[in-house]
Amino acid sequence: MLSPLREYEEFVAQGMNGGGCGKCHSYGFNAALDIEGLQIQIIGLNSAWLCGMRRDDRGEVDDYGNIIVGEPQLMHALDGVEGADLIIGALHHPFHWLALKDGIDDRVKVRNRLMEKCHIILHGHEHEPAVTVQNTTYGDAIVIPAGSAYDRRDPGIAMYANGYNVCHVDLESREGRAYLRQFDGDYRWQADMHRSRGANDGKVSFAIPSKRERPMSRRVDIVGVSAGTGSGVARSEEHTSELQSR
C-alpha cells in the first residue's frame, strides 16, 4: 500500500539526514531542532498515502473525505513534543479532506490533536493562501494554507496563481508575521495585496498561542518559508534583518 511513497521514504531517510530528523518513517517525520537553546519541533504528517484509492461512479479519483492520516502515524509524530518552545505541524491536505464517516473519525482526531499540540499548522492542496487565527475548544493555533506551485502562470485565477509565504516568529514577544507573495505571471514576485486585504507589503501579523508557560530570557528569531506542499524552518540573520526593517 505504501509502494507509491517509496521515493518519498528515501527522501525522508536520506535527504532529511542531519536536519534534526530523529523519528523518520515511511509516512512522514518528526524533526527536533535546537536553535540557541530553544527547542523547535516540526511535525510532518503524510495525508496523501491513500490518495487515488477511491473512485466515484464516473471513474474519477474521489479523495475528498476518503483519505486518512491514521492514528499510528499521528501518535508516532507527536510523541515527545511536549515542552518544545515552538511546534509546527505540516500536512498536505486541510482537515476537512480527511475521512469522517462509516465509523472513521480521522478528521476529528488529526484536527484536535494538532490544534492541541501545535502553535502553527501549515497545509496546502486547495491553493488558497491565508493566515487564520483559530481559537477552539480543542486548542488554539495559527493555520497557514500555502499557495500553489503549478507550472502554469495565471495570476488572474487565484487557484492557479503561483504563490508562497515567508513567516517570521519572535519567540520572546510571542508574535509572528506572514508575508504573502504572488507571481505576477511575467517575471516578478510581488506582495499578495488581495489575500492580505491591502496590508502593507502583504504582511499579516499574529500572536503565537500559548501552549505552556515558560519565560523567555532573550530574543531568537525563526524564519520559515512555505510554498505548495513544502515547508521549512531555518535560522536566517540576513532575511530576519530584512523583515524586521519593514
Short mmCIF file of C-alpha atoms in Angstrom, two decimals:
data_model
loop_
_atom_site.label_atom_id
_atom_site.label_comp_id
_atom_site.label_asym_id
_atom_site.label_seq_id
_atom_site.Cartn_x
_atom_site.Cartn_y
_atom_site.Cartn_z
CA MET A 1 0.00 0.00 0.00
CA LEU A 2 2.90 2.34 0.68
CA SER A 3 4.76 1.43 -2.52
CA PRO A 4 3.84 4.73 -4.28
CA LEU A 5 5.68 6.52 -1.48
CA ARG A 6 8.98 4.70 -1.97
CA GLU A 7 10.77 7.78 -3.32
CA TYR A 8 9.36 9.91 -0.52
CA GLU A 9 10.55 7.38 2.05
CA GLU A 10 14.05 7.53 0.56
CA PHE A 11 13.98 11.32 0.70
CA VAL A 12 12.92 11.33 4.35
CA ALA A 13 15.54 8.75 5.30
CA GLN A 14 18.39 10.32 3.32
CA GLY A 15 17.51 13.90 2.43
CA MET A 16 16.47 14.74 5.99
CA ASN A 17 19.63 13.25 7.44
CA GLY A 18 21.29 15.83 9.66
CA GLY A 19 18.21 18.04 9.67
CA GLY A 20 17.16 17.11 13.18
CA CYS A 21 15.10 14.21 11.90
CA GLY A 22 15.13 11.63 14.64
CA LYS A 23 11.76 9.90 14.05
CA CYS A 24 11.52 9.33 10.31
CA HIS A 25 9.34 6.62 8.81
CA SER A 26 7.56 5.81 5.58
CA TYR A 27 4.71 8.19 6.42
CA GLY A 28 6.40 11.43 7.44
CA PHE A 29 8.80 12.76 10.04
CA ASN A 30 9.35 14.37 13.41
CA ALA A 31 12.28 16.77 13.44
CA ALA A 32 13.67 18.40 16.59
CA LEU A 33 15.91 21.43 16.14
CA ASP A 34 17.92 23.22 18.83
CA ILE A 35 18.40 26.89 17.99
CA GLU A 36 20.46 28.68 20.61
CA GLY A 37 18.98 26.57 23.37
CA LEU A 38 15.37 26.80 22.21
CA GLN A 39 13.60 23.65 21.08
CA ILE A 40 11.80 23.79 17.72
CA GLN A 41 9.72 20.75 16.78
CA ILE A 42 8.48 20.13 13.22
CA ILE A 43 5.78 17.51 12.73
CA GLY A 44 5.40 16.27 9.15
CA LEU A 45 2.30 14.15 8.52
CA ASN A 46 1.58 12.32 5.28
CA SER A 47 -2.07 12.77 4.37
CA ALA A 48 -1.63 11.51 0.80
CA TRP A 49 -0.79 7.83 1.33
CA LEU A 50 -4.34 6.73 0.43
CA CYS A 51 -4.86 9.21 -2.39
CA GLY A 52 -6.21 7.75 -5.63
CA MET A 53 -7.55 4.61 -3.94
CA ARG A 54 -11.21 5.60 -4.18
CA ARG A 55 -13.09 6.42 -7.40
CA ASP A 56 -16.62 7.69 -8.00
CA ASP A 57 -19.27 6.31 -10.36
CA ARG A 58 -17.61 8.05 -13.31
CA GLY A 59 -14.24 6.52 -12.56
CA GLU A 60 -12.79 9.81 -11.33
CA VAL A 61 -10.49 9.89 -8.31
CA ASP A 62 -12.56 10.78 -5.24
CA ASP A 63 -10.21 11.71 -2.41
CA TYR A 64 -12.45 14.18 -0.57
CA GLY A 65 -13.50 12.62 2.72
CA ASN A 66 -11.91 9.30 1.76
CA ILE A 67 -8.32 9.72 2.95
CA ILE A 68 -6.80 9.37 6.38
CA VAL A 69 -3.60 10.24 8.20
CA GLY A 70 -4.07 7.33 10.60
CA GLU A 71 -3.78 7.24 14.36
CA PRO A 72 -0.48 5.27 14.44
CA GLN A 73 1.22 7.92 12.30
CA LEU A 74 -0.28 10.74 14.36
CA MET A 75 0.74 9.30 17.72
CA HIS A 76 4.24 8.48 16.46
CA ALA A 77 4.77 12.01 15.17
CA LEU A 78 3.51 13.72 18.32
CA ASP A 79 5.42 11.52 20.75
CA GLY A 80 7.74 13.62 22.89
CA VAL A 81 6.85 17.06 21.53
CA GLU A 82 5.65 18.41 24.87
CA GLY A 83 7.77 21.21 26.23
CA ALA A 84 9.09 22.50 22.90
CA ASP A 85 9.21 26.28 22.53
CA LEU A 86 7.67 26.16 19.06
CA ILE A 87 5.80 23.27 17.47
CA ILE A 88 4.98 23.42 13.76
CA GLY A 89 2.69 20.87 12.14
CA ALA A 90 2.66 20.31 8.37
CA LEU A 91 0.49 18.14 6.14
CA HIS A 92 -0.67 18.38 2.56
CA HIS A 93 -4.46 18.29 2.97
CA PRO A 94 -6.63 20.59 5.10
CA PHE A 95 -8.54 18.86 7.86
CA HIS A 96 -11.90 18.74 6.07
CA TRP A 97 -10.47 16.48 3.34
CA LEU A 98 -9.92 13.71 5.90
CA ALA A 99 -12.47 10.96 6.49
CA LEU A 100 -15.36 11.42 8.89
CA LYS A 101 -17.87 8.69 8.08
CA ASP A 102 -18.62 4.99 8.47
CA GLY A 103 -17.15 4.97 11.95
CA ILE A 104 -13.89 6.62 10.83
CA ASP A 105 -13.17 9.89 12.63
CA ASP A 106 -9.71 10.69 11.29
CA ARG A 107 -10.69 14.30 10.60
CA VAL A 108 -11.57 14.86 14.24
CA LYS A 109 -8.55 13.04 15.68
CA VAL A 110 -5.99 14.78 13.47
CA ARG A 111 -7.55 18.23 13.83
CA ASN A 112 -7.97 18.03 17.59
CA ARG A 113 -4.50 16.66 18.28
CA LEU A 114 -2.69 19.12 16.03
CA MET A 115 -4.69 22.08 17.32
CA GLU A 116 -3.91 20.98 20.86
CA LYS A 117 -0.17 20.48 20.36
CA CYS A 118 0.94 22.81 17.54
CA HIS A 119 1.47 26.56 17.60
CA ILE A 120 1.45 26.80 13.79
CA ILE A 121 -0.12 24.41 11.25
CA LEU A 122 0.83 24.51 7.56
CA HIS A 123 -1.09 22.82 4.76
CA GLY A 124 -1.61 23.05 1.02
CA HIS A 125 -3.81 21.37 -1.61
CA GLU A 126 -6.54 23.99 -2.06
CA HIS A 127 -4.18 26.78 -3.22
CA GLU A 128 -5.80 29.47 -1.09
CA PRO A 129 -3.05 31.43 0.70
CA ALA A 130 -4.25 32.77 4.03
CA VAL A 131 -3.44 33.25 7.69
CA THR A 132 -6.14 32.22 10.14
CA VAL A 133 -6.10 32.51 13.92
CA GLN A 134 -8.19 29.66 15.29
CA ASN A 135 -9.29 29.67 18.93
CA THR A 136 -11.22 26.49 19.61
CA THR A 137 -12.34 24.25 22.45
CA TYR A 138 -9.77 21.66 21.38
CA GLY A 139 -6.85 24.09 21.11
CA ASP A 140 -5.56 27.33 19.61
CA ALA A 141 -3.26 27.54 16.59
CA ILE A 142 -2.27 29.67 13.62
CA VAL A 143 -3.26 27.87 10.40
CA ILE A 144 -1.45 28.96 7.23
CA PRO A 145 -2.50 27.40 3.91
CA ALA A 146 0.12 27.66 1.15
CA GLY A 147 -0.34 28.95 -2.37
CA SER A 148 0.05 26.81 -5.48
CA ALA A 149 3.26 25.60 -7.10
CA TYR A 150 1.80 24.98 -10.56
CA ASP A 151 3.90 25.03 -13.71
CA ARG A 152 1.31 27.32 -15.32
CA ARG A 153 1.09 31.09 -14.89
CA ASP A 154 -2.33 32.62 -14.50
CA PRO A 155 -2.41 35.25 -11.71
CA GLY A 156 -5.93 36.20 -12.80
CA ILE A 157 -7.28 32.94 -11.38
CA ALA A 158 -6.50 32.70 -7.68
CA MET A 159 -6.27 28.89 -7.61
CA TYR A 160 -3.65 28.83 -10.35
CA ALA A 161 -1.58 31.81 -9.28
CA ASN A 162 1.84 30.69 -8.06
CA GLY A 163 2.40 31.83 -4.51
CA TYR A 164 4.43 31.33 -1.37
CA ASN A 165 4.78 32.87 2.07
CA VAL A 166 7.60 33.73 4.44
CA CYS A 167 6.85 33.55 8.15
CA HIS A 168 8.80 35.31 10.88
CA VAL A 169 8.36 34.31 14.52
CA ASP A 170 9.75 36.17 17.54
CA LEU A 171 9.83 33.70 20.41
CA GLU A 172 10.45 36.38 23.02
CA SER A 173 7.46 38.58 22.22
CA ARG A 174 5.43 35.55 21.01
CA GLU A 175 4.48 37.45 17.88
CA GLY A 176 4.65 36.40 14.25
CA ARG A 177 4.31 37.83 10.77
CA ALA A 178 3.49 36.13 7.49
CA TYR A 179 4.48 37.78 4.21
CA LEU A 180 2.27 36.56 1.36
CA ARG A 181 3.81 36.60 -2.13
CA GLN A 182 2.34 36.00 -5.59
CA PHE A 183 3.87 35.66 -9.05
CA ASP A 184 2.67 38.33 -11.47
CA GLY A 185 2.56 35.95 -14.45
CA ASP A 186 5.57 37.51 -16.14
CA TYR A 187 8.81 37.57 -14.18
CA ARG A 188 8.26 39.22 -10.79
CA TRP A 189 7.21 38.11 -7.32
CA GLN A 190 5.09 40.70 -5.58
CA ALA A 191 3.15 41.22 -2.37
CA ASP A 192 -0.20 39.46 -2.43
CA MET A 193 -2.26 42.52 -1.56
CA HIS A 194 -5.55 40.75 -2.27
CA ARG A 195 -5.02 37.90 0.17
CA SER A 196 -3.60 40.22 2.84
CA ARG A 197 -6.54 42.63 2.34
CA GLY A 198 -4.31 45.51 1.34
CA ALA A 199 -1.92 45.13 4.28
CA ASN A 200 1.47 46.77 3.96
CA ASP A 201 3.75 44.63 1.79
CA GLY A 202 1.38 41.66 2.04
CA LYS A 203 2.14 41.34 5.76
CA VAL A 204 -0.24 39.62 8.18
CA SER A 205 0.59 39.81 11.90
CA PHE A 206 -0.48 37.33 14.56
CA ALA A 207 0.21 36.31 18.16
CA ILE A 208 1.69 32.88 18.88
CA PRO A 209 -0.80 30.92 21.01
CA SER A 210 0.38 29.76 24.40
CA LYS A 211 0.68 26.01 24.97
CA ARG A 212 2.55 26.28 28.24
CA GLU A 213 4.09 28.90 30.49
CA ARG A 214 7.81 29.37 30.10
CA PRO A 215 9.55 32.77 30.35
CA MET A 216 11.88 33.72 27.51
CA SER A 217 15.07 35.48 28.56
CA ARG A 218 16.26 36.57 25.15
CA ARG A 219 15.23 37.09 21.56
CA VAL A 220 15.64 34.35 18.96
CA ASP A 221 14.16 34.82 15.50
CA ILE A 222 12.84 31.94 13.42
CA VAL A 223 12.16 32.37 9.72
CA GLY A 224 10.11 29.85 7.78
CA VAL A 225 9.08 29.56 4.14
CA SER A 226 6.22 27.55 2.68
CA ALA A 227 5.05 27.16 -0.91
CA GLY A 228 2.91 24.50 -2.50
CA THR A 229 3.23 21.34 -0.43
CA GLY A 230 6.63 22.04 1.10
CA SER A 231 7.64 23.93 4.19
CA GLY A 232 10.85 24.72 6.01
CA VAL A 233 12.27 26.43 9.06
CA ALA A 234 15.74 27.86 9.24
CA ARG A 235 17.88 30.40 11.07
CA SER A 236 18.50 33.35 8.80
CA GLU A 237 20.14 36.52 10.15
CA GLU A 238 20.10 38.30 6.78
CA HIS A 239 16.46 37.54 5.98
CA THR A 240 15.38 38.26 9.55
CA SER A 241 17.02 41.65 9.45
CA GLU A 242 15.32 42.43 6.17
CA LEU A 243 11.87 41.56 7.53
CA GLN A 244 12.38 43.42 10.80
CA SER A 245 13.19 46.60 8.91
CA ARG A 246 9.76 46.61 7.25
#
